[in-house]
Structure formats: C-alpha cells, structure tokens
Short mmCIF file of C-alpha atoms and ligand atoms in Angstrom, two decimals:
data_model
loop_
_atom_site.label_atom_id
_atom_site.label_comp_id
_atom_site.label_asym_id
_atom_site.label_seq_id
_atom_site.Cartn_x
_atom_site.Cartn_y
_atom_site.Cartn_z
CA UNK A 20 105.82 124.40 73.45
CA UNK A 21 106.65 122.47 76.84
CA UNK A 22 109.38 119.83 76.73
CA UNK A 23 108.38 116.92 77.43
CA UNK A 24 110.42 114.10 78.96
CA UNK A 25 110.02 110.68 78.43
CA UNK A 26 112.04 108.15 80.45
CA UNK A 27 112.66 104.55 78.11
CA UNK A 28 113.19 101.22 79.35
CA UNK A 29 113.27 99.14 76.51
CA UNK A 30 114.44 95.28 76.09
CA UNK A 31 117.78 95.53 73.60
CA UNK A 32 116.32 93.06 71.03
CA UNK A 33 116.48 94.49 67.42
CA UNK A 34 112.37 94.77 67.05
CA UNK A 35 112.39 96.75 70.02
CA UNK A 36 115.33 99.24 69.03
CA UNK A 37 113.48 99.72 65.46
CA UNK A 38 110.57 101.18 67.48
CA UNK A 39 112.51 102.86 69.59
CA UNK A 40 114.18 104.52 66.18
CA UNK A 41 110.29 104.99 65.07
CA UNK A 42 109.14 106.91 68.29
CA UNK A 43 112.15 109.07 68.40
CA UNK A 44 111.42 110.52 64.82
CA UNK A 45 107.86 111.02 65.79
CA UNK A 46 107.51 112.28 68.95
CA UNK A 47 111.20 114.56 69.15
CA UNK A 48 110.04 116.95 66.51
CA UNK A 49 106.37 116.78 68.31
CA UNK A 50 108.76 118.80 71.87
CA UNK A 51 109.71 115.42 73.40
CA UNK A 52 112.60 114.43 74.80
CA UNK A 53 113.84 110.94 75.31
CA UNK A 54 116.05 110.01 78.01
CA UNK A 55 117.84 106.75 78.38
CA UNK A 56 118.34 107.23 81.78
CA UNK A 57 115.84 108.07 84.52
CA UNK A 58 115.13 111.29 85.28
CA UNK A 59 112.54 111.70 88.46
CA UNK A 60 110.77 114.46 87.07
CA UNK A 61 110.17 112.69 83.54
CA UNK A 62 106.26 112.87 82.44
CA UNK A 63 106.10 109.28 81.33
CA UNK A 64 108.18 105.96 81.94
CA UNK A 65 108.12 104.41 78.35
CA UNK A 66 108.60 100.78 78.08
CA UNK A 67 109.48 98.96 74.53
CA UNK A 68 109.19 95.20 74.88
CA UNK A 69 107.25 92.15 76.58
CA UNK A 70 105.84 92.04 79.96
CA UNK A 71 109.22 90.60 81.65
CA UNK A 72 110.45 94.10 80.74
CA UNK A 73 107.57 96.13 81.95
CA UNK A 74 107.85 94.18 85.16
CA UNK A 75 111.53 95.27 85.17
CA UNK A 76 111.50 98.07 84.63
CA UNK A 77 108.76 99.01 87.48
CA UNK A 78 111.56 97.10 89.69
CA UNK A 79 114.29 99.43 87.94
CA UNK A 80 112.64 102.24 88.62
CA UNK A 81 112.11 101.32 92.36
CA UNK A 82 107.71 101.75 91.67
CA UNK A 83 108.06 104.84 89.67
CA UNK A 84 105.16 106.79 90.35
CA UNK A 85 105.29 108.54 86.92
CA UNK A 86 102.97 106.63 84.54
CA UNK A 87 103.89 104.21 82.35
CA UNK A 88 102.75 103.51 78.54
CA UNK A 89 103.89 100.02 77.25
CA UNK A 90 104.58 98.97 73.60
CA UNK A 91 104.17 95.21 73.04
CA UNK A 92 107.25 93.51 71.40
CA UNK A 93 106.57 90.08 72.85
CA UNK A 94 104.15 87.44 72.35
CA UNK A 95 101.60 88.12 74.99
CA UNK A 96 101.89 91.50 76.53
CA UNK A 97 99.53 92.14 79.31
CA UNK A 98 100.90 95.24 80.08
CA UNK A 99 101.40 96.73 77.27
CA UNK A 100 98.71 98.22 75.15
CA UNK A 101 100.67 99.19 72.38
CA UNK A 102 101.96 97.20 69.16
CA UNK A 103 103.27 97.73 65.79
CA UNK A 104 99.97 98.37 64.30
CA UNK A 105 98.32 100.55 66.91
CA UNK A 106 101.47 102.53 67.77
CA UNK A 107 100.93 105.47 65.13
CA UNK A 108 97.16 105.91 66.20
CA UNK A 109 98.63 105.75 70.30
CA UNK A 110 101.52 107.78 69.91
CA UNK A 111 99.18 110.43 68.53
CA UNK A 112 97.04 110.40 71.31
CA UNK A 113 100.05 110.36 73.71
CA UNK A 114 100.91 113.75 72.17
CA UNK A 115 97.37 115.04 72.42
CA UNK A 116 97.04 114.04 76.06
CA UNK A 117 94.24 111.89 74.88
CA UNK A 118 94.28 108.78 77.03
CA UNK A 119 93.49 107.84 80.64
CA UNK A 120 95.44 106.58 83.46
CA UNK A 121 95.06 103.58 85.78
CA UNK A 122 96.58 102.61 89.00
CA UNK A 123 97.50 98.77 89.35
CA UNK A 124 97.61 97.90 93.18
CA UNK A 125 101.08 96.22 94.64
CA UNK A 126 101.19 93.65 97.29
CA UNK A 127 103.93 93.88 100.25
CA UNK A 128 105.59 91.11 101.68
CA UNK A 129 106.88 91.60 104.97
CA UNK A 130 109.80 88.93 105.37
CA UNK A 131 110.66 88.15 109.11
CA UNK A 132 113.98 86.22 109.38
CA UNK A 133 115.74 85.99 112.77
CA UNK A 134 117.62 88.87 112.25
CA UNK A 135 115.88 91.15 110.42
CA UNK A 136 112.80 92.44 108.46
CA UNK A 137 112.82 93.11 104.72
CA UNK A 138 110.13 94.64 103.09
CA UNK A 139 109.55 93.49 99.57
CA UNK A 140 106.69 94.77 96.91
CA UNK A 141 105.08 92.78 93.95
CA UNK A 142 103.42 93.98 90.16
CA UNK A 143 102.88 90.13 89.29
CA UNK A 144 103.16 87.82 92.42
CA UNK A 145 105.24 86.43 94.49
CA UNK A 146 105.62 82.70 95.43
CA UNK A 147 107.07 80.98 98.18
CA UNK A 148 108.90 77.84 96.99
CA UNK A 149 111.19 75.43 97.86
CA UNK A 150 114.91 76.37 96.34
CA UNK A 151 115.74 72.48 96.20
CA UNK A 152 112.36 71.09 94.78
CA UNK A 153 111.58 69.40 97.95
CA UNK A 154 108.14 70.03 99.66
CA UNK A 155 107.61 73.87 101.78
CA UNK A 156 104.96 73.19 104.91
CA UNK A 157 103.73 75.97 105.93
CA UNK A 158 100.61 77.39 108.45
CA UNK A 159 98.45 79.89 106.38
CA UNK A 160 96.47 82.54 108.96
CA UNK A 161 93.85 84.98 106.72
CA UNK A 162 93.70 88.42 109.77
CA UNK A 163 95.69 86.31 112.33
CA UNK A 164 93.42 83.49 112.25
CA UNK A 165 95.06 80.58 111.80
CA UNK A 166 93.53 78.69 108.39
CA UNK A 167 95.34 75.51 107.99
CA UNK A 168 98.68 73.83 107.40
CA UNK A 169 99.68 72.97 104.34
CA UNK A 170 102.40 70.93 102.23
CA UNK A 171 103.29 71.18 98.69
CA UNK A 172 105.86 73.42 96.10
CA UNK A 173 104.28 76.69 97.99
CA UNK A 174 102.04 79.22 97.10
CA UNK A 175 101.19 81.96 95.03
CA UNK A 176 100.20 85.77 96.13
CA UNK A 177 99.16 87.48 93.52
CA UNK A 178 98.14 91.40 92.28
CA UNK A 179 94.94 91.33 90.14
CA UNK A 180 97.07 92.14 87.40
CA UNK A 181 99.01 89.01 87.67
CA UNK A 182 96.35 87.00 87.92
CA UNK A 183 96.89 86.23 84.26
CA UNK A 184 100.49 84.89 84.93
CA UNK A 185 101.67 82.33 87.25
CA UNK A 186 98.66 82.19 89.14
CA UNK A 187 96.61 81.42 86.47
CA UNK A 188 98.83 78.39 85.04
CA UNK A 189 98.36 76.72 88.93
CA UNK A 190 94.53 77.09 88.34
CA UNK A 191 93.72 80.51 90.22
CA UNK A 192 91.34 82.68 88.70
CA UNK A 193 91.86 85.78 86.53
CA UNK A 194 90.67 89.46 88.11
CA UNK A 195 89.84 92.30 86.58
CA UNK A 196 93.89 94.08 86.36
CA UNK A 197 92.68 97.21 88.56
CA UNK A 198 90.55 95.74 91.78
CA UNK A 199 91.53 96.13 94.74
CA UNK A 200 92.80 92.97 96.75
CA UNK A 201 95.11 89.63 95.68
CA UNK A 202 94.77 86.42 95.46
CA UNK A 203 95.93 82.88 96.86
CA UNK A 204 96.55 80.26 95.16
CA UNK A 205 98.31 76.98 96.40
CA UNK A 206 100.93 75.24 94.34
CA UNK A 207 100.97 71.44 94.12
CA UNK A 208 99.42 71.03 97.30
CA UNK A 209 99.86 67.37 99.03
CA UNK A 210 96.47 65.46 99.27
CA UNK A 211 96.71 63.11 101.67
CA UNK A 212 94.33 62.35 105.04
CA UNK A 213 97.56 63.67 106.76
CA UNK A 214 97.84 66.95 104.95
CA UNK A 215 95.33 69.92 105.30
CA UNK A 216 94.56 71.43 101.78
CA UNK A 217 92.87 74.89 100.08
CA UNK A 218 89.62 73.46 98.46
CA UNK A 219 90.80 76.52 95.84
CA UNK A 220 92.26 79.88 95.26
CA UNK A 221 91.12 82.52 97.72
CA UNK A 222 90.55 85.78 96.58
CA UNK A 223 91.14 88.45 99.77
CA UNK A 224 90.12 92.29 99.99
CA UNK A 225 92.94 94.66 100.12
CA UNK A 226 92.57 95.10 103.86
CA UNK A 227 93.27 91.60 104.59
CA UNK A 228 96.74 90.00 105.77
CA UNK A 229 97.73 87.18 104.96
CA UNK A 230 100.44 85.40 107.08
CA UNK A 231 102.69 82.05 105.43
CA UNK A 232 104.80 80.50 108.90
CA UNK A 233 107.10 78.15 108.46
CA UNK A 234 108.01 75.20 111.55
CA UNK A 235 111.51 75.98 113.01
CA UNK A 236 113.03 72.91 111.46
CA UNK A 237 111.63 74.45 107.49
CA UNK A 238 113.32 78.50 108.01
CA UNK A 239 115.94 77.45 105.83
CA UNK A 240 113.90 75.15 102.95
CA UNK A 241 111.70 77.73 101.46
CA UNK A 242 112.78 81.00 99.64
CA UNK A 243 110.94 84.04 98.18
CA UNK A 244 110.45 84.98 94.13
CA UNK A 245 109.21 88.05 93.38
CA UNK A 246 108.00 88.91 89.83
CA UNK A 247 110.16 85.57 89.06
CA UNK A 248 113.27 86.75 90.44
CA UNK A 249 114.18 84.41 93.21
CA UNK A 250 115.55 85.37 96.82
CA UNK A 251 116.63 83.15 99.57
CA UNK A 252 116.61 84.66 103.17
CA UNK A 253 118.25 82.70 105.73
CA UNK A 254 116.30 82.41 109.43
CA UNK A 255 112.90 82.87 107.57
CA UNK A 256 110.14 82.59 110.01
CA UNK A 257 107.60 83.70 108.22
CA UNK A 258 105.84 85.96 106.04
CA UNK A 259 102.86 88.53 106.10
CA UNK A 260 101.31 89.41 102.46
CA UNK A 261 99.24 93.17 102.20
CA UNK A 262 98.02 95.51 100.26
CA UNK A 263 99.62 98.90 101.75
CA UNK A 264 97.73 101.56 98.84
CA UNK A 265 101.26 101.63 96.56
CA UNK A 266 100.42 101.19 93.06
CA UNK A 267 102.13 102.73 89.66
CA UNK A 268 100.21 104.08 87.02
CA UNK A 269 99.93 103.00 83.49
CA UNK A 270 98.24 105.07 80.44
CA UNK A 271 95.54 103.43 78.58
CA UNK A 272 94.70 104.71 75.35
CA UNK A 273 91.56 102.45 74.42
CA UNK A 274 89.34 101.75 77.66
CA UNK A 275 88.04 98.63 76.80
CA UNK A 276 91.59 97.30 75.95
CA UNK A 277 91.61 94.39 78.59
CA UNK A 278 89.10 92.50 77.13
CA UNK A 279 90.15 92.85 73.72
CA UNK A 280 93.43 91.59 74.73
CA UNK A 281 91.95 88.36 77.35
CA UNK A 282 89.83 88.11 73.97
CA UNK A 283 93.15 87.92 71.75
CA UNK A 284 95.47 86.31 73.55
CA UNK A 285 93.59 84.13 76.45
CA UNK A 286 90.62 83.20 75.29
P1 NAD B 309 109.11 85.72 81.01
O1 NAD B 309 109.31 87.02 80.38
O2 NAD B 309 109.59 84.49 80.37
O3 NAD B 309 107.56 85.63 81.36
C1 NAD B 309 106.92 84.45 81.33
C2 NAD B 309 105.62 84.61 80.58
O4 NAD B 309 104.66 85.21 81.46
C3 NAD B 309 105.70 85.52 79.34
O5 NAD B 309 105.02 84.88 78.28
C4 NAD B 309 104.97 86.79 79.78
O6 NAD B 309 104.33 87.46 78.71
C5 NAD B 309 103.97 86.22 80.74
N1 NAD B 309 103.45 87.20 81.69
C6 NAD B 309 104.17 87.98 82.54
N2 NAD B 309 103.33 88.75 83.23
C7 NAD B 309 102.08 88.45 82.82
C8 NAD B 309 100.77 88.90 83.20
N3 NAD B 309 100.60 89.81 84.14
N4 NAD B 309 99.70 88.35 82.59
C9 NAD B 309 99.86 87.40 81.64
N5 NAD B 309 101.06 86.94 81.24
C10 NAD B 309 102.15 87.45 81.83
O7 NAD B 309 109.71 85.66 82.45
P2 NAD B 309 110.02 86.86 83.37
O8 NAD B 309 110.41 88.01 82.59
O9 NAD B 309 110.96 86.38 84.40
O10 NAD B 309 108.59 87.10 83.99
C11 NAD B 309 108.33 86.67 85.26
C12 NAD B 309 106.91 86.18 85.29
O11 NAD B 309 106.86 84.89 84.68
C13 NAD B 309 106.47 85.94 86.70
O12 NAD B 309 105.97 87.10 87.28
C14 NAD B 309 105.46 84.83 86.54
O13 NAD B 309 104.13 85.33 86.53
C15 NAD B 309 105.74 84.22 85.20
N6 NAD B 309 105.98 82.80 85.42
C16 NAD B 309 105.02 81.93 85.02
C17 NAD B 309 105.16 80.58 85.28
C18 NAD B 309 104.06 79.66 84.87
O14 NAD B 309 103.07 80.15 84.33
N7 NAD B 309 104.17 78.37 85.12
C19 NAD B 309 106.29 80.10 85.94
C20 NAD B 309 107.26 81.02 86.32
C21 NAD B 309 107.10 82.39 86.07
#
C-alpha cells in the first residue's frame, strides 16, 4: 500500500481538533500519513475549520499547488465541502480516489510605489481602502483606457470565488466559484455632480487589466488588504489587477455542491 501524505492546516479551536482526532483514526490505519507541517511533496493540503482558515492557509502555504479538501467547522464555509455529517461518507471517497478536482483562478496585484514593485496574489479579493476612514480618489483604466475617476472608501477586486464575500455585502454580484475573470465592485462611492461614479459592479474576462491610480497628493492615503489582511505601501502610485493563469486546486467530492451550499447558506 502507498503512503500517503496529507499536509493539515487546521484552526486550534476544540471542534476542529476533535475532527482532527476523528480523521487521524480513520484515515492512518487506511496508509495515510498526517503531517503537521508542510511537506512539498504531500498528496493533499487538508484544512479543518472556516473559510478564514482555508484562505490562510492557501497564504501559508505560499498557493500550494497540491489540492486542497476543506472540512467546515465554521458557520458558512464556502470553501469547504466537508462537515460533521458528510465527513464519514467524504473521507471514504478521499481514500478511494473518488472525487474530482477544481482549479479556483487568483488575481495579481501589481503594486507600483516609488521605489519598488511588489507583486501580491488574491483567493478572495482585495480592496483598496483608506487606512484612516477618509475618502481614496482614484482613476480606474479597464486595458489602459482610462474609465473614470472616482471617490469613495475604495474598491473591491474580486476572484469568482469571492464573489460571495466582501464583494457581495457592497452589492456585487455572485459568479459561479470556477470562471475565469474577477470582478469590480466600488465601495461607498461619492454621488455628487462633481464625482464620476460605476453605474455597478463590472465583471472583466481574465485577459483584462485593470489599473486603480492614485493623484500624487493621495500615494500615501490609500493602502492594500488582501484576503482581509491589510498592507500599507508607502509612495503608492498605483495599481494594476490580472489574472496571470495561477490558481490552487481544491477536491470536490459531490459536483453539484455549490448550489447546495448558495441554497443552504445564501439563499
Ligand atoms: P472572517 O473569518 O471573520 O470572515 C468573515 C466572513 O466571511 C466569515 O463569515 C467567512 O465565512 C466569510 N467568507 C470568507 N470567504 C468567503 C467566501 N469566499 N464566500 C462567502 N463567505 C466567505 O475574516 P477573515 O478570516 O479575515 O476573512 C477575510 C474575509 O472576510 C475577506 O476575504 C473578506 O471577503 C471578508 N470580509 C467581509 C466583509 C464584509 O462582508 N463587509 C468585510 C471585511 C472582510
């Protein structure tokens, strides 16, 4: 029997650590091995707890390109297929190699400052904000041509997969977790005869960029959060959104499981 190796990120909350106790007796007997640290030649990344952890642990794992398999200890759970009372029924299909795999698209920021580049990559969104709650203006150009200028709290770019997240509480629309392309949507936006506005969310193929500028006297009043962990880069001139092709992978066990779960928890 091949060994197989399982890397687990799991959220230290005592729900989580009794299925952690659960899979261990199931699938270590079954010629698994469970390691609590990462090893890059693993066979799955196995994450126990709510979608802030999944979305950790993808960050952890610097976009792991071994597949993931989530078990749901949180309330919602977009990520993760898995919960108490399917986990039996999934973990024996895990061992049977009886699921399928999808691949949830990333988007890039590229974050010019006036001293350097960073390069920063997305499984939910990111937003560009204002640290000190005061309003971000902004130029927005879709392929370098120059859309509008806008005022507000910022703007969301989001994955398909996030759609269902931030961008979905500031009114943009949910997509289907595995398209390709990302989304727009503006946060707060001024509306005034003074101040250029999105009528709504845009939703943008994958080859598009999307460029967010920022005046010379605003490079210090807006900052970056990706997958809600906040970053403030000082010189920030502005900032081109993509979709380069990186993705992870996650196992799926039931097919249709999206829309049992939008059905569950959204609708
Ligand atoms: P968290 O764990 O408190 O997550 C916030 C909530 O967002 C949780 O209920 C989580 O289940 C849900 N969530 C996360 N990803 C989701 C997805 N793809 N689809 C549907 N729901 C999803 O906070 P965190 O761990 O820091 O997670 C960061 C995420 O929180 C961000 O990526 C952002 O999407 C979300 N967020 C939402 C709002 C809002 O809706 N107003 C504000 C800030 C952050």
């Amino acid at each position: 029997m091949m060994t197989k190796i399982i890397n687990l990120f799991i959220k230290p909350s005592p729900p989580a650590l009794a299925i952690r106790d659960h899979i261990v007796n199931y699938l270590v007997p079954q010629g698994f091995r469970i390691s609590p640290v990462y090893l890059d030649h693993a066979d799955y990344n196995l994450v126990i707890g709510g979608d802030g952890t999944f979305l950790h642990a993808v960050h952890k794992s610097q976009f792991s390109t071994i597949p993931f398999c989530g078990i749901n200890t949180g309330t919602l759970g977009f990520f993760q297929e898995s919960d108490l009372d399917s986990l039996d029924k999934n973990l024996k299909k895990l061992v049977e190699g009886d699921y399928h795999m999808d691949e949830l698209l990333l988007v890039e920021a590229e974050v010019e400052t006036s001293s350097w580049t960073y390069r920063r990559w997305c499984v939910n969104e990111f937003s560009v904000q204002s640290p000190k709650r005061k309003t971000v203006h902004f130029s927005l150009s879709v392929d370098q041509v120059p859309l509008l200028h806008l005022a507000g709290d910022g703007l969301i770019v989001s994955t398909p997969s996030g759609s269902t997240a931030y961008n979905l509480s500031a009114g943009g629309a949910i997509l289907y977790q595995t398209l390709k392309g990302y989304q727009i949507t503006p946060l707060n936006q001024l509306r005034s005869k003074t101040y250029e506005a999105l009528p709504s969310s845009i939703v943008l193929p994958s080859s598009a960029e999307t460029e967010v500028s920022f005046p010379p006297d605003e490079k210090d009043k807006a900052l970056l959060v990706t997958d809600g962990v906040e970053e403030h880069f000082l010189g920030l001139k502005k900032i081109t959104f993509r979709q380069t092709g990186k993705k992870i992978h996650r196992i799926l066990f039931n097919s249709n499981w999206y829309w049992y779960n939008l059905k569950d928890k959204l609708i």
